[in-house]
mmCIF file of C-alpha atoms in Angstrom:
data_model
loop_
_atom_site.group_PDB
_atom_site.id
_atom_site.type_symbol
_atom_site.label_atom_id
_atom_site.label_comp_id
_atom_site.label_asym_id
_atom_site.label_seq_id
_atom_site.Cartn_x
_atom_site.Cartn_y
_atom_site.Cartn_z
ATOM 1 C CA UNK A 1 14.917 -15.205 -98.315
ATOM 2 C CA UNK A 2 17.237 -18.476 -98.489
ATOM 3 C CA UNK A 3 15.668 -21.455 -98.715
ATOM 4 C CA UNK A 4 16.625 -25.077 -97.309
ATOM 5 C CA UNK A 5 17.436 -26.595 -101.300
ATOM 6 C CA UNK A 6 19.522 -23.246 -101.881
ATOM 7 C CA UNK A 7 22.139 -24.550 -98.801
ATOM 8 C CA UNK A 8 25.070 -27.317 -98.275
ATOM 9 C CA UNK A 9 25.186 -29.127 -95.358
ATOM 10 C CA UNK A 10 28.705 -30.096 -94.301
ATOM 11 C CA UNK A 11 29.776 -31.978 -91.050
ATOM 12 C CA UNK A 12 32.572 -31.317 -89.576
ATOM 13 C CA UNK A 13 34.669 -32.776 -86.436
ATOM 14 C CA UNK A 14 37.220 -30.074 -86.253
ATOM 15 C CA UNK A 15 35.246 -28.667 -82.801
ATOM 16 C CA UNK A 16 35.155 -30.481 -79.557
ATOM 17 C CA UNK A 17 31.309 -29.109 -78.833
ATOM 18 C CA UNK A 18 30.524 -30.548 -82.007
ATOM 19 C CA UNK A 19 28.282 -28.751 -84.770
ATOM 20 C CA UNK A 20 27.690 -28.404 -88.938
ATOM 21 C CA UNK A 21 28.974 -25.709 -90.901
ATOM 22 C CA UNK A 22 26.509 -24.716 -93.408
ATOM 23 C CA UNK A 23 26.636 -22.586 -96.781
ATOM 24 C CA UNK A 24 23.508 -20.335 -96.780
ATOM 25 C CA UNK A 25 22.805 -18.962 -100.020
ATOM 26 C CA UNK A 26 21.404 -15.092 -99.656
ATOM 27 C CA UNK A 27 20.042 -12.956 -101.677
ATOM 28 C CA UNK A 28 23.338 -11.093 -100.959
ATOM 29 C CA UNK A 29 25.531 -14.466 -101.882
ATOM 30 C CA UNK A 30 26.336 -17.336 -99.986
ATOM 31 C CA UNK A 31 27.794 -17.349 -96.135
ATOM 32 C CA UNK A 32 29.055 -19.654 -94.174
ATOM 33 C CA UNK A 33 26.932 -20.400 -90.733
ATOM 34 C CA UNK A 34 28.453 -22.729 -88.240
ATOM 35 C CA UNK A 35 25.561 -23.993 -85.632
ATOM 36 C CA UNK A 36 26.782 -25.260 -82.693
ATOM 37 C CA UNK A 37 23.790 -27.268 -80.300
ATOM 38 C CA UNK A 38 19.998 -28.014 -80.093
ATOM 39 C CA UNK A 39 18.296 -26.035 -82.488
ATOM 40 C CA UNK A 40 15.171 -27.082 -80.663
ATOM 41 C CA UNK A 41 16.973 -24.232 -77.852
ATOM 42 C CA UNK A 42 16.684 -20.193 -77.856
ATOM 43 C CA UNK A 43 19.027 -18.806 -80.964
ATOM 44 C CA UNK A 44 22.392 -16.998 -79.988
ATOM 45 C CA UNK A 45 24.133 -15.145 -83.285
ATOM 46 C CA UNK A 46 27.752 -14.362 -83.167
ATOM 47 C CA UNK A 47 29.465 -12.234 -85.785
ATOM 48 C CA UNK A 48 33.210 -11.679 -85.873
ATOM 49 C CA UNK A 49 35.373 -8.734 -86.526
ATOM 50 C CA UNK A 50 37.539 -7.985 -89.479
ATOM 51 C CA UNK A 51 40.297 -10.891 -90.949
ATOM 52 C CA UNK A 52 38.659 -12.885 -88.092
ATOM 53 C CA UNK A 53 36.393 -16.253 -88.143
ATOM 54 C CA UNK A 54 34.222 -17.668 -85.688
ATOM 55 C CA UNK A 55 37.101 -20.043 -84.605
ATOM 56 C CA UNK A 56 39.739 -17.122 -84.069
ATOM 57 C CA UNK A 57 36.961 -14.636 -82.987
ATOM 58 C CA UNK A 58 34.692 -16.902 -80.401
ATOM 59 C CA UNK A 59 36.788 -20.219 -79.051
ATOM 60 C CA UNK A 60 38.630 -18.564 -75.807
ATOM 61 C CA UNK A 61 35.195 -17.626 -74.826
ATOM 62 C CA UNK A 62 33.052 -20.333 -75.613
ATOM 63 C CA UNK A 63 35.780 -22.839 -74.528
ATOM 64 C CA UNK A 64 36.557 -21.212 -71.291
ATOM 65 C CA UNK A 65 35.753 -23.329 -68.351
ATOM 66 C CA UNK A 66 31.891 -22.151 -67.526
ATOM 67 C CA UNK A 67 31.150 -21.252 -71.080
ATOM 68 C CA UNK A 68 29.399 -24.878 -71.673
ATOM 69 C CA UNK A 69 27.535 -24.450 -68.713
ATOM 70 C CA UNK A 70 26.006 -21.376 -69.639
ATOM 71 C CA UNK A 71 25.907 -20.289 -73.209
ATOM 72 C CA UNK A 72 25.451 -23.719 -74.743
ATOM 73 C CA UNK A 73 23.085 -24.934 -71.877
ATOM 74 C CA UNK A 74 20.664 -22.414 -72.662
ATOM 75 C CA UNK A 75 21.481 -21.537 -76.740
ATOM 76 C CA UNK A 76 21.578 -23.188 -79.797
ATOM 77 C CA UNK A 77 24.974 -21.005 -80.957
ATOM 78 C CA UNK A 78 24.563 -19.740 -84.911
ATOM 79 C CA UNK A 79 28.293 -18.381 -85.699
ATOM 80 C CA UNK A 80 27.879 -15.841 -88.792
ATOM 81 C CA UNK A 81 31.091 -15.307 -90.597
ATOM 82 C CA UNK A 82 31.979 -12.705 -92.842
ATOM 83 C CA UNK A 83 31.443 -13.537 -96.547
ATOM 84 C CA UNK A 84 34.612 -14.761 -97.461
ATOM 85 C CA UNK A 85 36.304 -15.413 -93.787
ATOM 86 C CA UNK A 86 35.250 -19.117 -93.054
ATOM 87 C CA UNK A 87 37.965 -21.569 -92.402
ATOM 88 C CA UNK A 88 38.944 -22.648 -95.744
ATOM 89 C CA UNK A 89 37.454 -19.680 -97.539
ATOM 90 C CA UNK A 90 38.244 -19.055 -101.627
ATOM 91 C CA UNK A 91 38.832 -15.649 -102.773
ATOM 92 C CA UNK A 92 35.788 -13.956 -103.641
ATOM 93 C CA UNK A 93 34.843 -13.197 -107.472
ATOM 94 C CA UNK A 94 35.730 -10.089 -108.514
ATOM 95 C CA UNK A 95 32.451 -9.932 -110.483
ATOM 96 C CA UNK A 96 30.794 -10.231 -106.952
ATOM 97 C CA UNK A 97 29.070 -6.992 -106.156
ATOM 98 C CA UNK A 98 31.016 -5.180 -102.626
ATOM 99 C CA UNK A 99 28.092 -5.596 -99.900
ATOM 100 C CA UNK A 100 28.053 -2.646 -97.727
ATOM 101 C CA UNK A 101 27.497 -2.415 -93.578
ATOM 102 C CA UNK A 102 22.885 -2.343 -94.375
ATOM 103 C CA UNK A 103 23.661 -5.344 -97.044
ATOM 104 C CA UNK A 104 25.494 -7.503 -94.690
ATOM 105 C CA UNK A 105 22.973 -6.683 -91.988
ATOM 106 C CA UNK A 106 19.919 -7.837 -94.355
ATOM 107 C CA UNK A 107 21.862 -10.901 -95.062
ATOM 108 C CA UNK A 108 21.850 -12.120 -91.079
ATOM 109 C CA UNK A 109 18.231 -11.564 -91.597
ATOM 110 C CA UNK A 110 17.866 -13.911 -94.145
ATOM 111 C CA UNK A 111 19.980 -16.301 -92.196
ATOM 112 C CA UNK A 112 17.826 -16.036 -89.274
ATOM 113 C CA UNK A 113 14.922 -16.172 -91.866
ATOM 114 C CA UNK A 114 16.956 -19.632 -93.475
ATOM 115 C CA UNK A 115 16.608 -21.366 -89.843
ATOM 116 C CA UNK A 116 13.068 -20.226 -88.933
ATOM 117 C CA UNK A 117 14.246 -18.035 -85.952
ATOM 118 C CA UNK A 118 11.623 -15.676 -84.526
ATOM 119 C CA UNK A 119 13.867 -13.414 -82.260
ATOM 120 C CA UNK A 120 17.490 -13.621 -81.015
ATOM 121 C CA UNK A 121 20.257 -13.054 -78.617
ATOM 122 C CA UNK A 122 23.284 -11.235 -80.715
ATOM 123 C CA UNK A 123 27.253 -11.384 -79.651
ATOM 124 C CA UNK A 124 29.192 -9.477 -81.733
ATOM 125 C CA UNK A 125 32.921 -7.884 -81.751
ATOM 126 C CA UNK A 126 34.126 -4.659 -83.321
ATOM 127 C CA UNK A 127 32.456 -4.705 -86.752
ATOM 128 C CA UNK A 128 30.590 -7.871 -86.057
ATOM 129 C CA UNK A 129 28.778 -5.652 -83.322
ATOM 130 C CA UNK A 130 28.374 -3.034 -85.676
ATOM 131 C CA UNK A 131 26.552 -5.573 -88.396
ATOM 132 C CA UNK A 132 24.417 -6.863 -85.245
ATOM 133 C CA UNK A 133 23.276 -3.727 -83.609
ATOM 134 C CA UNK A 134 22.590 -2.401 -87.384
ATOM 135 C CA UNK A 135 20.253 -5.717 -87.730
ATOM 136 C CA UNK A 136 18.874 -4.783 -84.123
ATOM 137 C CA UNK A 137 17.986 -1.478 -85.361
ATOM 138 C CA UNK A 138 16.376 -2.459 -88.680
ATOM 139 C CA UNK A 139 14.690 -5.857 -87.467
ATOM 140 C CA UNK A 140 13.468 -4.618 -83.741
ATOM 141 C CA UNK A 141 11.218 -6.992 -83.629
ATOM 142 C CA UNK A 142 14.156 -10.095 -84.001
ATOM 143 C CA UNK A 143 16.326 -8.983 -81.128
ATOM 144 C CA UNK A 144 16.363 -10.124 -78.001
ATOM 145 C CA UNK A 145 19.389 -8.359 -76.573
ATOM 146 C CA UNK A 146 23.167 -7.411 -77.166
ATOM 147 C CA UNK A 147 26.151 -8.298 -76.269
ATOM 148 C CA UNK A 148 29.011 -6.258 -77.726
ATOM 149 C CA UNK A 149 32.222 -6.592 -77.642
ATOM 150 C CA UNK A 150 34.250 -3.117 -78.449
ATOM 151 C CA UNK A 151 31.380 -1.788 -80.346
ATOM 152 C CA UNK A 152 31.496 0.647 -83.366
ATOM 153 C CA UNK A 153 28.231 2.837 -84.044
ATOM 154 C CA UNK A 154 29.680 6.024 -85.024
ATOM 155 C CA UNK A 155 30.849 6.870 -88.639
ATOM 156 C CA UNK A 156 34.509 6.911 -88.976
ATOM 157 C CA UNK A 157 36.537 9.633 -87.899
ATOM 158 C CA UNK A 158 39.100 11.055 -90.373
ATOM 159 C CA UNK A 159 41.721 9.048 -88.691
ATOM 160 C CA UNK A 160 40.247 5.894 -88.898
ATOM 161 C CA UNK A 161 39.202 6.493 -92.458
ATOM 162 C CA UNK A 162 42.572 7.049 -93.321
ATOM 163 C CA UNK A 163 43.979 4.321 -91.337
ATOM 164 C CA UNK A 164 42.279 2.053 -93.186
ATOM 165 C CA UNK A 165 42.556 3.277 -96.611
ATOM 166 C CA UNK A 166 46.473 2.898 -95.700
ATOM 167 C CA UNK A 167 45.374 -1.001 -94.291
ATOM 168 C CA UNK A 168 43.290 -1.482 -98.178
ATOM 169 C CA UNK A 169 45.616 -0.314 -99.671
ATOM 170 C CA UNK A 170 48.053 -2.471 -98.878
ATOM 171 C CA UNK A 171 45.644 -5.195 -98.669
ATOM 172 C CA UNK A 172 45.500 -4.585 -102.236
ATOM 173 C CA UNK A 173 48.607 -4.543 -103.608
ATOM 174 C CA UNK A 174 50.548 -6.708 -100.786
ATOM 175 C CA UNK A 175 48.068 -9.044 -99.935
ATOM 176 C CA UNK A 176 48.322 -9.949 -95.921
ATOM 177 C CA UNK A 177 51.529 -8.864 -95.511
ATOM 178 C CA UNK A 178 53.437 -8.246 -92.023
ATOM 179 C CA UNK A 179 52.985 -4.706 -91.980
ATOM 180 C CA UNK A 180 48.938 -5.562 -92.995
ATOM 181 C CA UNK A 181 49.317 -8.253 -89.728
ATOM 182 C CA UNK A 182 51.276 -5.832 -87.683
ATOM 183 C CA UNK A 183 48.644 -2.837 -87.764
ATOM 184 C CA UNK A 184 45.468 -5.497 -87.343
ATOM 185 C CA UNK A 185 47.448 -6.745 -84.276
ATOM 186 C CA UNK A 186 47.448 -3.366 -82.985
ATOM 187 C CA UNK A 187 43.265 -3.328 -83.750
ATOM 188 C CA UNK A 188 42.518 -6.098 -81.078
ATOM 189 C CA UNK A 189 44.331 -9.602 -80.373
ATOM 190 C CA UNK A 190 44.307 -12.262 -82.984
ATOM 191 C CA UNK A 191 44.847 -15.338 -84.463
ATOM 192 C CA UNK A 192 45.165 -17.211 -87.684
ATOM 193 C CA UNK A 193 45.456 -14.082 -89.841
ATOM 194 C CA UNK A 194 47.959 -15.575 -92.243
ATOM 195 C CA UNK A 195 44.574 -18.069 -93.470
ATOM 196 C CA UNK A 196 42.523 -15.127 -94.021
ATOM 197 C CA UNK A 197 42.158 -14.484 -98.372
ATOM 198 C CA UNK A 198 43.205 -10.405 -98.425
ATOM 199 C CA UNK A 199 40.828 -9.757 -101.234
ATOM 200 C CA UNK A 200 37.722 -10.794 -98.972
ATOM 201 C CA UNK A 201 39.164 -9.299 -95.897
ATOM 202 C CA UNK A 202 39.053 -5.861 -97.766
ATOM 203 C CA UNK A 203 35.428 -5.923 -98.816
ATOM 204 C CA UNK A 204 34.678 -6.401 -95.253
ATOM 205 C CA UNK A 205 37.048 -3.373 -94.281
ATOM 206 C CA UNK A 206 35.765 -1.252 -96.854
ATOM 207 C CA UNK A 207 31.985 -1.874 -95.997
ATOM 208 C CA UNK A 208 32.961 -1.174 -92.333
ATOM 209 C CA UNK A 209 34.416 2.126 -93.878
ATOM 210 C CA UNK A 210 31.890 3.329 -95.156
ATOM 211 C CA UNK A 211 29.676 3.083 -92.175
ATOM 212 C CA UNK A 212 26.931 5.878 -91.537
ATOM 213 C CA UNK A 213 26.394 6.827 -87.464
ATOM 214 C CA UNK A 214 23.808 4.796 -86.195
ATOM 215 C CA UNK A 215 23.237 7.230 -83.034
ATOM 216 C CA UNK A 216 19.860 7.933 -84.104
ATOM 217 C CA UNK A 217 18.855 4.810 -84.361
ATOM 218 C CA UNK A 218 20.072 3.735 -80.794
ATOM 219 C CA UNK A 219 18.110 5.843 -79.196
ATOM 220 C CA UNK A 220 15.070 3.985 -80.792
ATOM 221 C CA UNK A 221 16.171 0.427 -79.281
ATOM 222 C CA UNK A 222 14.748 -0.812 -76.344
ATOM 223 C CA UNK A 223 16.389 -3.998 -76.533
ATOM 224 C CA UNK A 224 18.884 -4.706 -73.570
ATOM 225 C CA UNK A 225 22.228 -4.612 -74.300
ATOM 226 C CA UNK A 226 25.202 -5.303 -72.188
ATOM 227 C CA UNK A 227 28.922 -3.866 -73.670
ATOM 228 C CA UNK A 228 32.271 -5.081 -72.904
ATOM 229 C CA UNK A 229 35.399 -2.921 -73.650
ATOM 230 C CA UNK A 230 39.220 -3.359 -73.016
ATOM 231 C CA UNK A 231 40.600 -0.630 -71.294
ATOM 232 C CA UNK A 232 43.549 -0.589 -73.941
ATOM 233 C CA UNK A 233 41.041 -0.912 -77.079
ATOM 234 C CA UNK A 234 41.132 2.541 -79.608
ATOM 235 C CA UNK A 235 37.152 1.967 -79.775
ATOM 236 C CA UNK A 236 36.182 3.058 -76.342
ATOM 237 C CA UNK A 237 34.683 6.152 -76.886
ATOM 238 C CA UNK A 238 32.267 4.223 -79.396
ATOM 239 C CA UNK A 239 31.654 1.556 -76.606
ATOM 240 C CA UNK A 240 31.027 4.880 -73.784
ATOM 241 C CA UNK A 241 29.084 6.673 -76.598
ATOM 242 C CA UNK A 242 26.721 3.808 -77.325
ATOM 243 C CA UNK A 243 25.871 3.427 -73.635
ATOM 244 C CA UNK A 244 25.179 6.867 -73.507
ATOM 245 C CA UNK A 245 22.842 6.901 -76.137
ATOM 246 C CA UNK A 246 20.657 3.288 -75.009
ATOM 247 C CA UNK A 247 18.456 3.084 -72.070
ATOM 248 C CA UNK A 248 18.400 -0.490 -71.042
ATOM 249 C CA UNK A 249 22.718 -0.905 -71.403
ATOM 250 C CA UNK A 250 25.056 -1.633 -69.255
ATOM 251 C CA UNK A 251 29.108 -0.979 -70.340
ATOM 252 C CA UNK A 252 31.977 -3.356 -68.570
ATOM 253 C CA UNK A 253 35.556 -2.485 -68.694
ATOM 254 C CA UNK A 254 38.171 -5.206 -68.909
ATOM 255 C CA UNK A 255 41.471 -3.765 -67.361
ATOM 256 C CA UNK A 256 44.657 -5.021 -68.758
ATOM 257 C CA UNK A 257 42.884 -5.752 -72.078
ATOM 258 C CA UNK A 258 42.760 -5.208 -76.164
ATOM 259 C CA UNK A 259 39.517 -5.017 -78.201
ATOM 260 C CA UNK A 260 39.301 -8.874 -78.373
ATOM 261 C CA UNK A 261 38.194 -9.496 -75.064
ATOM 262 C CA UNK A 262 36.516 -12.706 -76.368
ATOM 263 C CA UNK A 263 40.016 -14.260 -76.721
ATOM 264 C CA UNK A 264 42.416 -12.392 -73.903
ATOM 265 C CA UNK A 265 40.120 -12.749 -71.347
ATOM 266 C CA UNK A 266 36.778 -14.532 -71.948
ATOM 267 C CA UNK A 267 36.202 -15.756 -68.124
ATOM 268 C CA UNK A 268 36.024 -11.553 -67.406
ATOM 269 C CA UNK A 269 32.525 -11.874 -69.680
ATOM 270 C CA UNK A 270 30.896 -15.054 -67.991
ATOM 271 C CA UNK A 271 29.557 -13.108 -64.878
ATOM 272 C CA UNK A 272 28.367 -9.900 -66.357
ATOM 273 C CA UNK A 273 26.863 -12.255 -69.320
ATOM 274 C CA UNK A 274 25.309 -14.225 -66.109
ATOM 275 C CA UNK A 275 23.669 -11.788 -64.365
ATOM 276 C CA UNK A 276 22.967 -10.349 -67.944
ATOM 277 C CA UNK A 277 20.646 -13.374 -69.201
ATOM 278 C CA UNK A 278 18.890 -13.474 -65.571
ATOM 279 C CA UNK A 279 17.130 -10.716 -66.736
ATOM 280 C CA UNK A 280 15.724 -13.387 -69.733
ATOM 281 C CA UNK A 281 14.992 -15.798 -67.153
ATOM 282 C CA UNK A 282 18.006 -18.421 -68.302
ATOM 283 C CA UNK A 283 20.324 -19.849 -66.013
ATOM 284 C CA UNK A 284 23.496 -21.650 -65.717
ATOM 285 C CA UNK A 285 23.383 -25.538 -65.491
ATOM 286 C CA UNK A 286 24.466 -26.724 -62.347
ATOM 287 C CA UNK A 287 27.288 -29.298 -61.792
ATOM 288 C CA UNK A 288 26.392 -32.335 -60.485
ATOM 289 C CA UNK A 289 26.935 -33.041 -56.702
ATOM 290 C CA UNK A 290 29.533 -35.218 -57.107
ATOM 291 C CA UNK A 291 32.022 -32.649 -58.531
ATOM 292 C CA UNK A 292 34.476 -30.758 -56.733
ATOM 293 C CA UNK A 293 33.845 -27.256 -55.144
ATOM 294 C CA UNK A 294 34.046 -25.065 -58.333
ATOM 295 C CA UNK A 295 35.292 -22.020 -56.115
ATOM 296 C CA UNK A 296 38.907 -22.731 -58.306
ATOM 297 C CA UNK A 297 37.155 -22.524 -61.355
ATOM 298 C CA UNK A 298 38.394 -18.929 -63.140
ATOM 299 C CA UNK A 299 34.736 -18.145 -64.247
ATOM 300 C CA UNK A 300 33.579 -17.323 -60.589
ATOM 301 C CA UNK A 301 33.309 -14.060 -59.575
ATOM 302 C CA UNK A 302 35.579 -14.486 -56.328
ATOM 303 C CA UNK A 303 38.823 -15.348 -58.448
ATOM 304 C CA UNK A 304 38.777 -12.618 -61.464
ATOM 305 C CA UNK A 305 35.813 -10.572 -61.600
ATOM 306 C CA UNK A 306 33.785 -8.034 -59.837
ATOM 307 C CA UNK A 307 30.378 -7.103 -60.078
ATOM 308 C CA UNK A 308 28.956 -4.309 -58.449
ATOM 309 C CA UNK A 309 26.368 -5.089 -55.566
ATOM 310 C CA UNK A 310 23.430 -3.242 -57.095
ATOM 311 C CA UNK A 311 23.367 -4.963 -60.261
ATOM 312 C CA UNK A 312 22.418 -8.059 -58.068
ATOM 313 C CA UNK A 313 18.663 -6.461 -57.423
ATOM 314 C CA UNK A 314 16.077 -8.230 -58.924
ATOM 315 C CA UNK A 315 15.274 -5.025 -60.807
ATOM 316 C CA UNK A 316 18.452 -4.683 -62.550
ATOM 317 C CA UNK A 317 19.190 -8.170 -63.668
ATOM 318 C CA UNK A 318 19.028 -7.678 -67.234
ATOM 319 C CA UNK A 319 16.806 -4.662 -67.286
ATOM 320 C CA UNK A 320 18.347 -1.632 -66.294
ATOM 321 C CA UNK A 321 21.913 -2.791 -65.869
ATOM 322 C CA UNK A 322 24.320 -0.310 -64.358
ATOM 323 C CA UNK A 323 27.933 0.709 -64.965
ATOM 324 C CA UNK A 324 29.955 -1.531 -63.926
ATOM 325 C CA UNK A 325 33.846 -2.638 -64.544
ATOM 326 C CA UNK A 326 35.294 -5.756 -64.288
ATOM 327 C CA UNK A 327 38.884 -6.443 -62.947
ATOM 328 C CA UNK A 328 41.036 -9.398 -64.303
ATOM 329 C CA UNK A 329 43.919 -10.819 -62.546
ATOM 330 C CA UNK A 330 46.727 -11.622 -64.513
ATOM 331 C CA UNK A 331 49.069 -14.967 -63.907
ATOM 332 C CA UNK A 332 52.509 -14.077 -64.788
#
C-alpha cells in the first residue's frame, strides 16, 4: 500500500471550498486525489465517469446551494480521478500496463489505505459507480454506503461492446475528435472534454469494457445504497437491475434528465441524499437565525423534489429505503 514519502502534495486555489490535490503513488501507478475539508471528519469517496474529472463530474452538485451544508458539514470529500483524467493530466506511458475494472478498484483501496481511512461513504457516476460498488464488494468491511449515480453492474451487452469499440477506435486513431465528443455527449451531460488526453481516456473505456457482471456479488452486500437515474439515461435497466438485486437500496428517478444527474440537476439529489445519511445519524448544518427563510432555496423539497411519505419513518431512513422518484421543475 502507498505510503506518505511515495506522494506529492500540491496546493491549489483553483476551488472556492478550498482543498490539496495530491499524487498517490499505488501499487497500480500514481492517481491523482483531490481532498476537499477536515480530514479529522467521516471520509466521502467520489469517482467520476469516463473523459470526466472530479471538477466536470462533481461541481454542480457539490456547489449547489445546500451542498455545503450537508456533504461538507459532515465529510471530509476524497475526489478519486481516473488515472490519467486530472486537470492538467499528461498522456500516459505506453509502457504503462492497461489496469482493468478489479485493478482500479484495488487501487481506491490503497488510497483509502494512503489516508488511514477505516470505512467510507462512496459517490460514484456511471463507471465511477461501477469501480466503487466493485471496491464495496471486495472490501465489505470499508463501505459504509452507496450512492450511485446511473450505475453499471452488468457485463456489457453486445451493443455496448460494440459501441465502444467504435468510440476506441476512434479514440485511437482521431484522438477526441467531434464525432468522439458527439457520441460521449449522447452517454450523459458533460463538460471540459476537449482537456481530456484520448490515450488515457481509452484505458479507462476499455477497462470499463471489459467488465464481468457483478450480480452475484450484490446480492452479498448489505451495505445501504441509495441510486439515482435520469429518466433519459441508456443505463437504466442497470440502475433497476441493481436495486433488484440489493436489499437495503433505494432507486430515484430524475425526470427530464441524462446520466449526469450530478451536473443537470444536483439540487434533485440533496433530499433523497438527506433522508439517505439520517439513516447514519448525520445531519445538515443549520443556518444561523439571522438568515432569511430558506423556503426559496432550490434544495428544499417544496420547490423541486418529492419524497414519498413513507420513506420519512424512522425505520426507513437509511435502512430499508423505498422506491421513490423525484420530480424536477424546469425554468425555461
Amino acid at each position: 500500500m502507498g505510503e506518505s514519502s511515495d506522494s506529492v502534495s500540491i496546493d491549489v486555489e483553483m476551488i472556492p471550498l478550498g482543498g490539496k490535490e495530491c499524487l498517490v503513488e499505488t501499487s497500480k501507478g500514481s492517481i491523482s486525489v483531490f481532498v476537499c475539508g477536515d480530514q479529522e471528519k467521516p471520509a466521502l469517496i467520489t469517482y467520476p465517469d469516463v473523459a470526466l474529472n472530479y471538477m466536470s463530474c462533481f461541481q454542480g452538485l457539490f456547489f449547489c446551494p445546500g451542498a455545503a451544508s450537508l456533504l461538507l458539514h459532515n465529510f471530509c470529500v476524497y475526489h478519486i480521478d481516473a488515472p490519467g483524467h486530472e486537470l492538467g493530466a499528461v498522456v500516459i506511458s505506453s509502457d504503462a500496463p492497461l489496469l482493468t475494472v478489479e485493478d482500479l478498484a484495488d487501487q481506491v483501496a490503497e488510497v483509502v489505505d494512503f489516508f488511514g481511512l477505516k470505512e467510507v461513504l462512496c459517490l460514484g457516476v456511471t463507471a465511477g459507480a461501477y469501480i466503487l460498488t466493485l471496491f464495496a464488494t471486495k472490501y465489505k468491511e470499508r463501505v459504509l454506503g452507496l450512492i450511485l449515480v446511473s450505475p453499471l453492474c452488468k457485463a456489457p451487452s453486445w451493443t455496448e461492446w460494440l459501441y465502444n469499440k467504435v468510440i476506441l477506435n476512434l479514440l485511437y486513431f482521431y484522438g477526441m475528435c467531434g464525432l468522439v465528443k458527439n457520441s460521449l455527449l449522447q452517454r450523459y451531460f458533460s463538460k471540459l472534454l476537449a482537456e481530456r488526453q484520448s490515450s488515457n481516456v481509452m484505458r479507462f473505456l476499455q477497462a470499463i469494457n471489459e467488465r464481468p457482471d457483478l450480480t452475484e456479488q450484490l446480492k452479498k452486500l448489505r451495505c445501504k445504497t441509495l441510486i439515482f437515474v435520469g429518466e433519459s439515461s441508456p443505463f437504466q435497466s442497470d440502475a433497476i437491475h441493481m436495486k433488484a438485486e440489493m436489499d437495503r437500496s433505494a432507486l430515484v428517478e430524475v425526470e427530464a434528465c441524462g446520466s449526469l444527474v450530478t451536473e443537470e440537476h444536483p439540487y434533485a439529489m440533496l433530499v433523497p441524499i438527506e433522508f439517505f445519511l439520517m439513516g447514519f445519524g448525520y445531519h445538515r448544518q443549520l443556518p444561523p437565525a439571522s438568515l432569511p427563510n430558506q423556503g426559496s432555496n432550490p434544495a428544499s423539497p417544496s420547490c423541486h423534489s418529492y419524497i414519498a411519505p413513507e420513506l420519512l419513518s424512522p425505520e426507513s431512513l437509511g435502512i430499508k429505503l423505498k422506491p421513490i422518484k423525484t420530480r424536477v421543475t424546469i425554468e425555461v
